[in-house]
Coordinates of C-alpha atoms in Angstrom, one line a residue:
X1 CA 137.8 112.2 62.5
X2 CA 135.9 115.1 64.0
X3 CA 136.9 116.0 67.6
X4 CA 133.4 117.3 68.3
X5 CA 131.9 115.7 71.4
X6 CA 129.1 113.3 70.6
X7 CA 125.8 113.7 72.5
X8 CA 123.4 110.9 73.2
X9 CA 119.9 111.5 72.0
X10 CA 118.6 109.6 75.0
X11 CA 121.0 109.7 77.9
X12 CA 118.9 107.2 80.0
X13 CA 119.1 103.5 80.0
X14 CA 122.2 103.0 77.9
X15 CA 124.8 100.3 78.5
X16 CA 128.6 100.2 78.1
X17 CA 128.7 97.6 75.3
X18 CA 132.4 96.9 74.8
X19 CA 134.7 93.9 74.7
X20 CA 132.5 92.0 77.2
X21 CA 129.5 92.1 74.8
X22 CA 131.7 91.1 71.9
X23 CA 133.0 88.1 73.8
X24 CA 129.4 87.0 74.5
X25 CA 128.4 87.5 70.9
X26 CA 131.2 85.1 69.8
X27 CA 130.1 82.4 72.3
X28 CA 126.3 82.5 72.3
X29 CA 123.5 81.4 70.0
X30 CA 121.3 84.2 68.6
X31 CA 118.5 83.6 71.2
X32 CA 120.9 83.4 74.1
X33 CA 122.7 86.5 73.1
X34 CA 119.4 88.4 72.8
X35 CA 118.6 87.3 76.4
X36 CA 122.1 88.4 77.4
X37 CA 121.5 91.9 76.0
X38 CA 118.2 92.1 77.9
X39 CA 120.1 91.3 81.1
X40 CA 122.7 93.9 80.4
X41 CA 120.1 96.6 79.9
X42 CA 118.1 95.7 83.0
X43 CA 120.5 94.4 85.6
X44 CA 121.7 96.7 88.3
X45 CA 124.8 98.4 87.2
X46 CA 126.5 98.2 90.6
X47 CA 126.0 94.5 91.0
X48 CA 125.3 92.9 87.6
X49 CA 122.3 91.2 89.1
X50 CA 118.7 91.0 87.8
X51 CA 116.0 89.9 90.2
X52 CA 112.5 88.7 89.4
X53 CA 110.5 85.6 88.5
X54 CA 111.0 83.4 85.5
X55 CA 107.5 84.2 84.4
X56 CA 108.3 87.9 84.3
X57 CA 111.6 87.3 82.4
X58 CA 110.0 85.1 79.8
X59 CA 107.2 87.7 79.2
X60 CA 109.7 90.5 78.9
X61 CA 111.7 88.8 76.2
X62 CA 108.7 87.3 74.5
X63 CA 109.9 83.7 74.9
X64 CA 108.5 80.5 76.5
X65 CA 109.8 79.8 80.0
X66 CA 111.4 76.5 78.9
X67 CA 113.3 78.4 76.2
X68 CA 114.5 81.0 78.6
X69 CA 115.8 78.3 80.9
X70 CA 117.7 76.7 78.0
X71 CA 119.3 80.1 77.1
X72 CA 120.3 80.6 80.8
X73 CA 121.9 77.2 80.9
X74 CA 123.8 78.0 77.7
X75 CA 125.1 81.2 79.2
X76 CA 126.0 79.5 82.5
X77 CA 127.9 76.7 80.6
X78 CA 129.8 79.4 78.7
X79 CA 130.7 81.1 82.0
X80 CA 128.7 84.2 81.2
X81 CA 126.2 84.2 84.1
X82 CA 124.9 82.1 87.0
X83 CA 121.3 82.0 88.0
X84 CA 118.9 80.6 90.6
X85 CA 115.2 80.0 90.2
X86 CA 113.0 77.8 92.3
X87 CA 110.6 75.1 90.9
X88 CA 107.7 77.6 90.8
X89 CA 108.0 80.0 87.8
X90 CA 106.2 82.6 89.8
X91 CA 108.8 82.6 92.6
X92 CA 111.5 85.3 92.6
X93 CA 115.0 84.3 91.6
X94 CA 118.2 86.1 90.4
X95 CA 120.6 86.1 87.5
X96 CA 124.2 87.5 88.0
X97 CA 126.4 88.3 85.0
X98 CA 129.9 87.0 85.7
X99 CA 132.8 89.4 86.2
X100 CA 134.5 88.8 82.9
X101 CA 131.3 89.8 81.1
X102 CA 130.3 92.8 83.2
X103 CA 131.9 96.1 82.2
X104 CA 131.1 98.0 85.4
X105 CA 132.9 97.9 88.8
X106 CA 130.7 96.2 91.4
X107 CA 129.9 97.7 94.7
X108 CA 130.4 95.6 97.8
X109 CA 127.2 94.2 99.4
X110 CA 127.6 96.6 102.3
X111 CA 127.9 99.6 99.9
X112 CA 124.8 98.4 97.9
X113 CA 122.9 98.1 101.2
X114 CA 123.8 101.6 102.3
X115 CA 122.8 103.0 98.9
X116 CA 119.4 101.4 99.2
X117 CA 118.9 102.6 102.8
X118 CA 119.6 106.2 101.6
X119 CA 117.2 105.7 98.6
X120 CA 114.5 104.4 100.9
X121 CA 115.0 107.2 103.4
X122 CA 114.5 109.8 100.7
X123 CA 111.3 108.2 99.5
X124 CA 109.9 108.1 103.0
X125 CA 110.8 111.8 103.3
X126 CA 108.8 112.6 100.1
X127 CA 105.8 110.7 101.5
X128 CA 106.0 112.4 104.9
X129 CA 106.0 115.8 103.2
X130 CA 102.5 115.2 101.7
X131 CA 99.4 115.9 103.8
X132 CA 97.3 113.3 102.0
X133 CA 99.7 110.5 102.8
X134 CA 99.8 108.5 106.0
X135 CA 103.2 106.8 105.6
X136 CA 103.8 103.4 107.2
X137 CA 107.0 101.5 107.5
X138 CA 105.6 98.4 105.8
X139 CA 107.6 95.5 104.4
X140 CA 105.5 95.8 101.2
X141 CA 106.7 99.4 100.7
X142 CA 110.3 98.4 101.1
X143 CA 110.0 95.5 98.7
X144 CA 108.5 97.8 96.1
X145 CA 111.1 100.4 96.7
X146 CA 113.8 97.7 96.4
X147 CA 112.4 96.8 93.0
X148 CA 112.6 100.4 91.8
X149 CA 116.1 100.7 93.2
X150 CA 117.2 97.5 91.4
X151 CA 115.7 98.7 88.1
X152 CA 117.6 102.0 88.4
X153 CA 114.6 104.2 88.6
X154 CA 115.8 107.6 89.8
X155 CA 114.5 109.6 92.8
X156 CA 113.5 112.5 90.5
X157 CA 111.2 110.2 88.6
X158 CA 109.7 108.8 91.8
X159 CA 109.2 112.3 93.2
X160 CA 107.3 113.3 90.0
X161 CA 105.1 110.3 90.4
X162 CA 104.3 111.2 94.0
X163 CA 103.5 114.8 93.0
X164 CA 101.1 113.6 90.3
X165 CA 99.5 111.0 92.4
X166 CA 98.8 113.4 95.3
X167 CA 97.4 116.0 92.9
X168 CA 95.0 113.4 91.6
X169 CA 94.1 112.4 95.1
X170 CA 93.1 115.9 96.0
X171 CA 91.1 116.3 92.8
X172 CA 89.2 113.1 93.6
X173 CA 88.4 114.5 97.1
X174 CA 87.1 117.7 95.4
X175 CA 84.9 115.6 93.3
X176 CA 83.4 114.1 96.5
X177 CA 84.9 110.7 95.9
X178 CA 85.8 108.5 99.0
X179 CA 88.2 110.6 101.1
X180 CA 90.7 108.1 102.3
X181 CA 94.4 108.8 103.0
X182 CA 97.1 107.2 100.9
X183 CA 98.7 104.5 103.1
X184 CA 100.9 102.6 100.7
X185 CA 103.7 103.3 98.2
X186 CA 101.9 100.9 95.9
X187 CA 99.4 103.7 95.2
X188 CA 102.0 105.5 93.2
X189 CA 103.2 102.4 91.2
X190 CA 100.9 102.9 88.2
X191 CA 101.7 106.6 88.1
X192 CA 105.4 105.8 88.1
X193 CA 104.8 103.6 85.0
X194 CA 103.2 106.6 83.3
X195 CA 105.9 109.0 84.3
X196 CA 108.6 106.7 82.8
X197 CA 107.0 107.2 79.4
X198 CA 107.1 111.0 79.8
X199 CA 109.8 113.5 78.9
X200 CA 111.1 115.1 82.1
X201 CA 110.1 118.8 82.3
X202 CA 111.4 120.9 85.2
X203 CA 108.8 123.7 84.5
X204 CA 105.9 121.2 84.7
X205 CA 107.3 119.7 87.8
X206 CA 107.5 123.1 89.4
X207 CA 103.9 123.8 88.4
X208 CA 102.9 120.5 90.0
X209 CA 104.6 121.4 93.3
X210 CA 102.8 124.8 93.2
X211 CA 99.4 123.3 92.5
X212 CA 99.9 120.6 95.1
X213 CA 100.9 123.1 97.7
X214 CA 97.7 125.1 97.1
X215 CA 95.6 122.0 97.3
X216 CA 97.2 120.9 100.5
X217 CA 96.8 124.3 102.1
X218 CA 93.1 124.3 101.1
X219 CA 92.6 120.8 102.5
X220 CA 94.4 121.7 105.8
X221 CA 92.2 124.8 106.1
X222 CA 89.0 122.8 105.7
X223 CA 90.2 120.2 108.1
X224 CA 91.0 122.8 110.7
X225 CA 87.6 124.4 110.3
X226 CA 86.0 121.0 110.7
X227 CA 87.9 120.2 113.9
X228 CA 87.0 123.5 115.4
X229 CA 83.2 123.0 115.0
X230 CA 81.0 121.4 117.7
X231 CA 81.1 117.6 117.5
X232 CA 77.6 117.3 116.3
X233 CA 78.4 119.4 113.2
X234 CA 81.9 118.0 112.5
X235 CA 80.7 115.0 110.7
X236 CA 78.6 117.0 108.3
X237 CA 81.1 119.2 106.6
X238 CA 84.5 117.8 107.7
X239 CA 86.6 115.5 105.6
X240 CA 86.4 111.9 106.7
X241 CA 89.7 110.2 106.9
X242 CA 90.1 106.5 107.2

């Protein structure tokens, strides 16, 4: 056997499929095992938990909600996972893979909480650094950030989405579209979905930072000029922020 180190073609999103997965394969039906693999690929590595609604889960695995519930009960009976969902399929619930079937060491709840707090703090710093963003400490932003954190989306990917989103905002202002500030993290959610399909490129990211810096400086200059004019003229050429 060659001693050459093997290199993953795609280093992101892989899962440590070892003895735990083999045990599940021996115990589950084909459909339930397929759902188990989906859980393994999408659950948080540090907790073995996947959160979301039954509707979202059924859509993701292309199965009916009733069928997904049957598979979950099969896995629970086999001691592979436990789950909780309310009566409404749209309500959020959670599935946790049991210890014997999860290959990663789990963080304590306190450690996971601290990790998310740091994650959220860095996102807020990214937003505060942007002149076109008026950051707010809203519950909606924290819920969205928690979803990204649970899905294992990296800060680098989120920063890229914020850079692209802000560049697009300045371009829209240049085109005389409504000049409103970005006030929610949700603004960047569709951009993040785009970014996840792209191949990371450090040179392009550096170019975006440079372009964004120029646009921000131009906008700040225009805003300062506007604020220094007499009040009766300020509304004519100044940028309107709402």
